[in-house]
Short mmCIF file of C-alpha atoms in Angstrom, two decimals:
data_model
loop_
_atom_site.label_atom_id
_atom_site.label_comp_id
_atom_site.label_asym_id
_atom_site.label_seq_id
_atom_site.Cartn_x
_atom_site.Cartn_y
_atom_site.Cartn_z
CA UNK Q 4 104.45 110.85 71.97
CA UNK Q 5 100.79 109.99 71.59
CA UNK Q 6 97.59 111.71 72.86
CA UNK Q 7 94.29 110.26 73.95
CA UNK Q 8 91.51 113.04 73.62
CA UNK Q 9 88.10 112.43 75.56
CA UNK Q 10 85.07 114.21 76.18
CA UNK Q 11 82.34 113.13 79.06
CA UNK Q 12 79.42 114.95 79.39
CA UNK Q 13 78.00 115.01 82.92
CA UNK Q 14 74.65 116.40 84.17
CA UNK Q 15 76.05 118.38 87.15
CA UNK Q 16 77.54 121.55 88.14
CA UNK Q 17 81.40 122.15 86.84
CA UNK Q 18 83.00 122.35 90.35
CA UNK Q 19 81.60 118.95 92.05
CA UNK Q 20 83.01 117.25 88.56
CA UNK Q 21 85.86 119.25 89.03
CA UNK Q 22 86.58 118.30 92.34
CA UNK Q 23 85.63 114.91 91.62
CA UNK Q 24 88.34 114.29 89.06
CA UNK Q 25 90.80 115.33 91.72
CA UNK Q 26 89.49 113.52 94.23
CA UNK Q 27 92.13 110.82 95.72
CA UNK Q 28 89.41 108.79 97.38
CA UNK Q 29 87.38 108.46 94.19
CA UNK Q 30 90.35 107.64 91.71
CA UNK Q 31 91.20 104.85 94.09
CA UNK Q 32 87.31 103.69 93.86
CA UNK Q 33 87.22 103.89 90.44
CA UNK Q 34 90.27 101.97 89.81
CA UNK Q 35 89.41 99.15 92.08
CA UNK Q 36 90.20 96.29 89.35
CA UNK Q 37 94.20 97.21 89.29
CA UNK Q 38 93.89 98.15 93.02
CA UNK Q 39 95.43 101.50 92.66
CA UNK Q 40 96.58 103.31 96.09
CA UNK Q 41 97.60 106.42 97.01
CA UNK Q 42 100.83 105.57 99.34
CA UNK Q 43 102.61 109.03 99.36
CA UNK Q 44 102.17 112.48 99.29
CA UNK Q 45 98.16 113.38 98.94
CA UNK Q 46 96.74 110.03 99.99
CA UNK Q 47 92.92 111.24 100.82
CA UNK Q 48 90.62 114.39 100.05
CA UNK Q 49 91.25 116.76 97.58
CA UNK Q 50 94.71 117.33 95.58
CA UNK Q 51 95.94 120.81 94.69
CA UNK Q 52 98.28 122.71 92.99
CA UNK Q 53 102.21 121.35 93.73
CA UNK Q 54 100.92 118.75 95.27
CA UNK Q 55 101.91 115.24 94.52
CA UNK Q 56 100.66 111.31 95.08
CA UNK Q 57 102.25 108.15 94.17
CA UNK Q 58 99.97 105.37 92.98
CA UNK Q 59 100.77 101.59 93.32
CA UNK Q 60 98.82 99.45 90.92
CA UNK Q 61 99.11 96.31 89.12
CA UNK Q 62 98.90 96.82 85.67
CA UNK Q 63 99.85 93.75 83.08
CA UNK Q 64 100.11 91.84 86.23
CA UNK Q 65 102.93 93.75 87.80
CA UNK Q 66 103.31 95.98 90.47
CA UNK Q 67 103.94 99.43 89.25
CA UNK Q 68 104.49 102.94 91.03
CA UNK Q 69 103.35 106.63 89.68
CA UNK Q 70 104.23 109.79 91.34
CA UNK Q 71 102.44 112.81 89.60
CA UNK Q 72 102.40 116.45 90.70
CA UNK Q 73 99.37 118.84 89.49
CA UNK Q 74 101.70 121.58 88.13
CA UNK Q 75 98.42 123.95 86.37
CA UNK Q 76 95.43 124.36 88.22
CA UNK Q 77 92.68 126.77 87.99
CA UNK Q 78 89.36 125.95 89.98
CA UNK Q 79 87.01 124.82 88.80
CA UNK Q 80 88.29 125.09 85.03
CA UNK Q 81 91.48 122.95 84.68
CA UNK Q 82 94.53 121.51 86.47
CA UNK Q 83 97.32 119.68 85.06
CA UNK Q 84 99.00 116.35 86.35
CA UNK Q 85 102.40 115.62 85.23
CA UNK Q 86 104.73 112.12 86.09
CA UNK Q 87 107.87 112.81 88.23
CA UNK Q 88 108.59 109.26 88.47
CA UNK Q 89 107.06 105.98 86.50
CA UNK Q 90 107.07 103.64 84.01
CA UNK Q 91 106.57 105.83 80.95
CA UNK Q 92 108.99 108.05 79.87
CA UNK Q 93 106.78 110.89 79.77
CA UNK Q 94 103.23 111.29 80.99
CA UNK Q 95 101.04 114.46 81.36
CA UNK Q 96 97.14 114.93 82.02
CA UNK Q 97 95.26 117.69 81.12
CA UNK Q 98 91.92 118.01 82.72
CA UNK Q 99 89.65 120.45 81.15
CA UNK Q 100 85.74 121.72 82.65
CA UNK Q 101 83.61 123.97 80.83
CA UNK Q 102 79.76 124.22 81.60
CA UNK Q 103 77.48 123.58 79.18
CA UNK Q 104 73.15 123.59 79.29
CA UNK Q 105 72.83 120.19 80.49
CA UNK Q 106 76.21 120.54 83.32
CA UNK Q 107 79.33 120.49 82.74
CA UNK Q 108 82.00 118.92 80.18
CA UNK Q 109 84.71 116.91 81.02
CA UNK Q 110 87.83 116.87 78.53
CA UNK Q 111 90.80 114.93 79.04
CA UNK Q 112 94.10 115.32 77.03
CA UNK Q 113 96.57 112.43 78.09
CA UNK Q 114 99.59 112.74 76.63
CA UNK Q 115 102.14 109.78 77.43
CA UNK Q 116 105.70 108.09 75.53
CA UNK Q 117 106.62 104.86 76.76
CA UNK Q 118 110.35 103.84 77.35
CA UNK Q 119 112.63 101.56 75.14
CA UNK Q 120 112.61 103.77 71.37
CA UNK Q 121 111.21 102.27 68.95
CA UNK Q 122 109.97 99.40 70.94
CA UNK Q 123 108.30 101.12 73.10
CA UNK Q 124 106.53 103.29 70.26
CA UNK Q 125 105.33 99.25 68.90
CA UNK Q 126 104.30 98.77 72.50
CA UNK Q 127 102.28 102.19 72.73
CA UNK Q 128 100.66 101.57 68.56
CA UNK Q 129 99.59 98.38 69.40
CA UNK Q 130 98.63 97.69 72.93
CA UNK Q 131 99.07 100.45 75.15
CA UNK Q 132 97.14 103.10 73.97
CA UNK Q 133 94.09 100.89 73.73
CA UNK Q 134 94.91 100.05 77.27
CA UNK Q 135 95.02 103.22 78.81
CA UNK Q 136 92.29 104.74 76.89
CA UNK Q 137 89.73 102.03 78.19
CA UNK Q 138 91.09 102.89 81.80
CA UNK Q 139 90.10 106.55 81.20
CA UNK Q 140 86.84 105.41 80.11
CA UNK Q 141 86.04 104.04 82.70
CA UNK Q 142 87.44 106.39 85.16
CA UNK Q 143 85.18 109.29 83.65
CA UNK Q 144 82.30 106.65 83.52
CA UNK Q 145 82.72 106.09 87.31
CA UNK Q 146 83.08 110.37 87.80
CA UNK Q 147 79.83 110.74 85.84
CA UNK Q 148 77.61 108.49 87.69
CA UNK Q 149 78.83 109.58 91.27
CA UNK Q 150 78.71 113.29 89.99
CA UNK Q 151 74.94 112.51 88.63
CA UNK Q 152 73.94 111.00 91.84
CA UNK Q 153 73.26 111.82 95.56
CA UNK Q 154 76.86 110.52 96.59
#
């Protein structure tokens, strides 16, 4: 399994970033470039603990689908997604909030095995990691400007 570990620092208060990185309207802004929709379960507003959404995006040029359910959640502090059904073989996000002088800090633990053994472990070593990390990125880049502005 690998882990992607990332810390955002945001000049706001802990629960609008909080309830910004469980916001179903903003993921699907911020993921405009793979088009990623909510078509099931939670598909607007606010998601919450045992509920689920399933994402369809194109990632690698192919059509994918994610369900996830937040299993963990305690406002405005943390809440936990895990995959029920996908492409990896295992997926779980952590989301972690803790105030600090200047706001609020936004840790991410992303923890994620992709299918086919050993090739998949190439796959994740060489490619996919980089991949997924620079979608986080930019996810927590697009929460941090809309959480540090009037929107």
């Amino acid at each position: 399994m690998t882990t992607i570990l990332l810390n955002t620092e945001i000049s706001a208060p802990i629960k609008r970033c909080f309830d910004m990185a469980r916001s179903i309207d903003l993921h699907q802004r911020s993921s405009a470039n793979t088009n990623e929709r909510a078509i099931d379960g939670v598909r607007s507003g606010l998601i919450g603990l045992n509920q689920t959404v399933t994402w369809r995006a194109k990632h690698f040029g192919i059509t994918q689908t994610l369900t996830v359910k937040i299993t963990e959640f305690s406002s405005p502090f943390y809440f936990k997604d895990v995959m029920l059904r996908g492409a990896f073989r295992k997926m779980e996000h952590l989301h972690f909030f803790e105030e600090n002088n200047n706001g609020t800090i936004m840790r991410d633990q992303f923890d994620f095995e992709a299918p086919f053994g050993f090739l998949g472990r190439l796959i994740e070593t060489f490619f996919l990691t980089a991949y997924l990390k620079k979608f986080l990125l930019a996810r927590n880049e697009f929460i941090k400007s809309m959480a540090e502005s009037d929107k």
